[in-house]
Amino acid sequence: EEEEEEEEQEQEQEEDELGTGSSQAAKGKPQEAKNAEASTSQAQVQCAYADMTDEQLVSRFMEVSSDSSELKKFKEEDPVRYLEVTMRIKALKLKSPEEAQAEIEAAEEERRKKQEADIKSTREARLKRGLELRRELAKYPEETTPKLQEGLKPFFDRTAAYWTEAASELSQTSGKQIRRDGFNLAEARYLEVQPLLEEFQELLRIEQEEDLLAEQEEERRKRGDNQASYSASRPREHK
């Protein structure tokens, strides 16, 4: 009987231990999920700050209190940049609103000029490559060279007479076989030239997109200058 009682006590103790372990595991799962969500949110915030310029961060935190949770997160993620941004904010707050706005606009203008210089250097590289492609394409006769965005069938239909004549000189076949051989010759030329044409087309596309963006930026700047001129020309009210 004593042995049976001891076995029952040991079994009860094992059940209690198993129950405690499972309850702790159940409690641990929600905590793990919370930690995962927190780390994901933290990574998203860090990525958002990394994508912003210093001017954008200054504008974002200009009216935020120094003990705000968002500013504390920024300090934890990038302490060096936090120090630079907060020092600029303090310097701006010591100035009048007009002076602070003028400094922000000057910094934005400097950033825009740097961006334009980078685009110009990239554009010069593209121009050089475009000239190289033109020289490569000039090696082929114009009447037997595919045009930009021209498919294989339209290319052969346009130049069929040349390729069938070339095929008849190369072989002694006639009829439909000559046309098939001519098509094969046209296809070989098409595949040879097409990579050059596709690269040249891509350069043109990038150039057109940048020209459009430059026009839009110029229009926005003109609208901003017009609004500033209108505000400056308005008479001030006196009490």
Tab-separated table of C-alpha atoms in Angstrom:
chain	number	residue	atom	x	y	z
A	1	GLU	CA	0.000	0.000	0.000
A	2	GLU	CA	2.819	2.421	0.812
A	3	GLU	CA	4.417	1.714	-2.572
A	4	GLU	CA	1.109	2.378	-4.314
A	5	GLU	CA	0.741	5.695	-2.465
A	6	GLU	CA	4.279	6.710	-3.435
A	7	GLU	CA	3.596	5.868	-7.090
A	8	GLU	CA	0.372	7.933	-7.021
A	9	GLN	CA	2.229	10.900	-5.491
A	10	GLU	CA	4.984	10.685	-8.128
A	11	GLN	CA	2.388	10.526	-10.904
A	12	GLU	CA	0.556	13.574	-9.529
A	13	GLN	CA	3.859	15.445	-9.299
A	14	GLU	CA	4.699	14.638	-12.938
A	15	GLU	CA	1.240	15.817	-14.061
A	16	ASP	CA	1.677	19.076	-12.126
A	17	GLU	CA	5.057	19.660	-13.758
A	18	LEU	CA	3.659	18.956	-17.226
A	19	GLY	CA	0.751	21.318	-16.639
A	20	THR	CA	3.054	24.089	-15.430
A	21	GLY	CA	5.321	23.675	-18.471
A	22	SER	CA	2.464	23.787	-20.961
A	23	SER	CA	0.964	26.864	-19.313
A	24	GLN	CA	4.337	28.623	-19.430
A	25	ALA	CA	4.698	27.689	-23.110
A	26	ALA	CA	1.203	28.998	-23.827
A	27	LYS	CA	2.095	32.262	-22.092
A	28	GLY	CA	5.372	32.471	-23.986
A	29	LYS	CA	3.804	32.233	-27.451
A	30	PRO	CA	1.867	35.550	-27.299
A	31	GLN	CA	4.978	37.252	-25.934
A	32	GLU	CA	7.058	35.904	-28.817
A	33	ALA	CA	4.441	37.183	-31.286
A	34	LYS	CA	4.542	40.616	-29.633
A	35	ASN	CA	8.338	40.690	-29.837
A	36	ALA	CA	8.207	39.752	-33.544
A	37	GLU	CA	5.670	42.515	-34.262
A	38	ALA	CA	7.785	45.035	-32.356
A	39	SER	CA	10.937	44.114	-34.276
A	40	THR	CA	9.056	44.344	-37.602
A	41	SER	CA	7.672	47.780	-36.703
A	42	GLN	CA	11.129	48.912	-35.586
A	43	ALA	CA	12.664	47.785	-38.899
A	44	GLN	CA	9.982	49.668	-40.857
A	45	VAL	CA	10.632	52.869	-38.889
A	46	GLN	CA	14.383	52.539	-39.412
A	47	CYS	CA	13.887	52.038	-43.160
A	48	ALA	CA	11.603	55.102	-43.321
A	49	TYR	CA	14.206	57.301	-41.602
A	50	ALA	CA	16.998	55.978	-43.825
A	51	ASP	CA	15.044	56.937	-46.958
A	52	MET	CA	14.529	60.552	-45.784
A	53	THR	CA	16.957	63.416	-46.367
A	54	ASP	CA	18.215	65.571	-43.492
A	55	GLU	CA	15.951	68.413	-44.643
A	56	GLN	CA	12.917	66.127	-44.525
A	57	LEU	CA	13.843	64.914	-41.031
A	58	VAL	CA	14.287	68.490	-39.819
A	59	SER	CA	10.839	69.392	-41.166
A	60	ARG	CA	9.365	66.242	-39.605
A	61	PHE	CA	10.749	66.806	-36.096
A	62	MET	CA	10.673	70.623	-36.078
A	63	GLU	CA	7.403	70.825	-34.138
A	64	VAL	CA	7.871	67.590	-32.164
A	65	SER	CA	8.725	67.762	-28.460
A	66	SER	CA	12.162	66.516	-27.430
A	67	ASP	CA	10.677	63.708	-25.302
A	68	SER	CA	8.377	62.312	-28.007
A	69	SER	CA	8.448	58.542	-28.590
A	70	GLU	CA	9.130	58.972	-32.309
A	71	LEU	CA	12.183	61.131	-31.677
A	72	LYS	CA	13.437	58.630	-29.097
A	73	LYS	CA	13.114	55.818	-31.643
A	74	PHE	CA	15.083	57.857	-34.143
A	75	LYS	CA	17.793	58.418	-31.526
A	76	GLU	CA	18.004	54.683	-30.819
A	77	GLU	CA	18.190	53.733	-34.503
A	78	ASP	CA	20.708	56.338	-35.679
A	79	PRO	CA	22.308	58.328	-32.809
A	80	VAL	CA	24.845	60.105	-35.042
A	81	ARG	CA	22.228	61.379	-37.471
A	82	TYR	CA	19.906	62.179	-34.560
A	83	LEU	CA	22.551	64.505	-33.132
A	84	GLU	CA	23.046	66.270	-36.476
A	85	VAL	CA	19.311	66.728	-37.063
A	86	THR	CA	18.528	67.950	-33.536
A	87	MET	CA	21.421	70.430	-33.646
A	88	ARG	CA	20.046	71.859	-36.885
A	89	ILE	CA	16.575	72.073	-35.335
A	90	LYS	CA	17.942	73.957	-32.318
A	91	ALA	CA	19.823	76.356	-34.588
A	92	LEU	CA	16.689	76.967	-36.649
A	93	LYS	CA	14.541	77.601	-33.584
A	94	LEU	CA	16.919	80.389	-32.524
A	95	LYS	CA	16.196	82.177	-35.812
A	96	SER	CA	13.120	83.976	-37.019
A	97	PRO	CA	10.574	81.944	-39.049
A	98	GLU	CA	11.651	83.756	-42.228
A	99	GLU	CA	15.331	82.960	-41.643
A	100	ALA	CA	14.580	79.331	-40.780
A	101	GLN	CA	12.450	78.886	-43.902
A	102	ALA	CA	15.118	80.541	-46.045
A	103	GLU	CA	17.766	78.170	-44.688
A	104	ILE	CA	15.595	75.128	-45.362
A	105	GLU	CA	14.939	76.321	-48.910
A	106	ALA	CA	18.664	76.971	-49.461
A	107	ALA	CA	19.507	73.445	-48.307
A	108	GLU	CA	16.842	72.014	-50.595
A	109	GLU	CA	18.191	74.043	-53.511
A	110	GLU	CA	21.705	72.763	-52.836
A	111	ARG	CA	20.408	69.186	-52.788
A	112	ARG	CA	18.582	69.779	-56.079
A	113	LYS	CA	21.732	71.165	-57.723
A	114	LYS	CA	23.748	68.154	-56.573
A	115	GLN	CA	21.090	65.857	-57.969
A	116	GLU	CA	21.174	67.698	-61.298
A	117	ALA	CA	24.981	67.370	-61.397
A	118	ASP	CA	24.706	63.624	-60.800
A	119	ILE	CA	22.107	63.324	-63.561
A	120	LYS	CA	24.311	65.336	-65.907
A	121	SER	CA	27.293	63.036	-65.370
A	122	THR	CA	25.064	60.015	-65.920
A	123	ARG	CA	23.586	61.646	-69.021
A	124	GLU	CA	27.036	62.248	-70.454
A	125	ALA	CA	27.859	58.551	-69.995
A	126	ARG	CA	24.631	57.604	-71.763
A	127	LEU	CA	25.386	60.021	-74.588
A	128	LYS	CA	28.791	58.447	-75.066
A	129	ARG	CA	27.268	54.968	-75.160
A	130	GLY	CA	24.594	56.150	-77.586
A	131	LEU	CA	27.261	57.392	-79.999
A	132	GLU	CA	29.055	54.046	-79.752
A	133	LEU	CA	25.827	52.223	-80.607
A	134	ARG	CA	25.222	54.517	-83.572
A	135	ARG	CA	28.669	53.702	-84.919
A	136	GLU	CA	28.006	49.978	-84.484
A	137	LEU	CA	24.664	50.197	-86.292
A	138	ALA	CA	26.172	52.314	-89.089
A	139	LYS	CA	28.256	49.294	-90.116
A	140	TYR	CA	25.089	47.634	-91.439
A	141	PRO	CA	23.352	48.810	-94.648
A	142	GLU	CA	20.313	50.894	-93.686
A	143	GLU	CA	17.970	49.161	-96.160
A	144	THR	CA	18.743	45.712	-94.676
A	145	THR	CA	18.816	46.662	-90.981
A	146	PRO	CA	15.816	46.432	-88.628
A	147	LYS	CA	14.360	49.690	-87.326
A	148	LEU	CA	13.679	50.492	-83.687
A	149	GLN	CA	10.795	48.387	-82.312
A	150	GLU	CA	10.357	46.630	-85.682
A	151	GLY	CA	9.354	42.969	-85.441
A	152	LEU	CA	10.937	40.130	-87.416
A	153	LYS	CA	7.981	39.627	-89.787
A	154	PRO	CA	7.584	43.345	-90.667
A	155	PHE	CA	11.352	43.520	-91.168
A	156	PHE	CA	11.331	40.572	-93.581
A	157	ASP	CA	8.262	41.866	-95.445
A	158	ARG	CA	10.029	45.204	-95.972
A	159	THR	CA	13.332	43.651	-97.124
A	160	ALA	CA	12.154	40.367	-98.664
A	161	ALA	CA	13.416	41.228	-102.167
A	162	TYR	CA	16.972	41.685	-100.936
A	163	TRP	CA	17.070	38.491	-98.869
A	164	THR	CA	15.462	36.248	-101.513
A	165	GLU	CA	17.934	37.527	-104.092
A	166	ALA	CA	20.803	36.862	-101.678
A	167	ALA	CA	19.427	33.354	-101.047
A	168	SER	CA	19.180	32.588	-104.783
A	169	GLU	CA	22.828	33.563	-105.235
A	170	LEU	CA	23.902	31.309	-102.373
A	171	SER	CA	21.913	28.235	-103.453
A	172	GLN	CA	20.410	26.818	-106.617
A	173	THR	CA	16.928	26.346	-105.163
A	174	SER	CA	13.770	28.002	-106.467
A	175	GLY	CA	10.193	28.765	-105.523
A	176	LYS	CA	9.121	28.645	-101.900
A	177	GLN	CA	12.495	27.299	-100.777
A	178	ILE	CA	14.212	30.513	-101.873
A	179	ARG	CA	11.781	32.522	-99.753
A	180	ARG	CA	12.425	30.250	-96.758
A	181	ASP	CA	16.190	30.621	-97.206
A	182	GLY	CA	15.755	34.381	-97.546
A	183	PHE	CA	13.737	34.469	-94.331
A	184	ASN	CA	16.506	32.555	-92.535
A	185	LEU	CA	19.070	35.123	-93.723
A	186	ALA	CA	16.832	37.978	-92.580
A	187	GLU	CA	16.318	36.319	-89.198
A	188	ALA	CA	20.082	35.947	-88.727
A	189	ARG	CA	20.582	39.677	-89.414
A	190	TYR	CA	17.671	40.564	-87.132
A	191	LEU	CA	19.031	38.553	-84.202
A	192	GLU	CA	22.494	40.010	-84.756
A	193	VAL	CA	21.352	43.637	-84.663
A	194	GLN	CA	18.458	43.416	-82.187
A	195	PRO	CA	20.561	43.618	-78.955
A	196	LEU	CA	22.097	46.900	-80.151
A	197	LEU	CA	18.670	48.299	-81.046
A	198	GLU	CA	17.166	47.291	-77.686
A	199	GLU	CA	19.989	48.966	-75.761
A	200	PHE	CA	19.665	52.115	-77.853
A	201	GLN	CA	15.885	52.121	-77.298
A	202	GLU	CA	16.393	51.859	-73.533
A	203	LEU	CA	18.758	54.843	-73.567
A	204	LEU	CA	16.140	56.865	-75.438
A	205	ARG	CA	13.449	55.872	-72.941
A	206	ILE	CA	15.551	56.972	-69.950
A	207	GLU	CA	16.372	60.252	-71.692
A	208	GLN	CA	12.709	60.992	-72.360
A	209	GLU	CA	11.718	60.195	-68.758
A	210	GLU	CA	14.402	62.496	-67.377
A	211	ASP	CA	13.373	65.291	-69.737
A	212	LEU	CA	9.767	64.936	-68.561
A	213	LEU	CA	10.807	64.999	-64.884
A	214	ALA	CA	12.967	68.068	-65.517
A	215	GLU	CA	10.016	69.864	-67.146
A	216	GLN	CA	7.744	69.008	-64.215
A	217	GLU	CA	10.352	70.199	-61.709
A	218	GLU	CA	10.781	73.455	-63.625
A	219	GLU	CA	7.020	74.015	-63.607
A	220	ARG	CA	6.838	73.397	-59.841
A	221	ARG	CA	9.702	75.817	-59.248
A	222	LYS	CA	8.039	78.494	-61.393
A	223	ARG	CA	4.786	78.088	-59.460
A	224	GLY	CA	6.712	78.424	-56.199
A	225	ASP	CA	8.490	81.588	-57.438
A	226	ASN	CA	5.181	83.081	-58.560
A	227	GLN	CA	3.565	82.404	-55.192
A	228	ALA	CA	6.553	83.924	-53.371
A	229	SER	CA	6.419	87.018	-55.603
A	230	TYR	CA	2.681	87.393	-54.981
A	231	SER	CA	3.136	87.095	-51.208
A	232	ALA	CA	5.947	89.677	-51.229
A	233	SER	CA	3.903	92.136	-53.309
A	234	ARG	CA	0.875	92.067	-50.980
A	235	PRO	CA	0.723	95.064	-48.624
A	236	ARG	CA	1.094	94.218	-44.960
A	237	GLU	CA	-1.738	94.993	-42.588
A	238	HIS	CA	-0.972	97.399	-39.762
A	239	LYS	CA	-2.812	97.431	-36.481
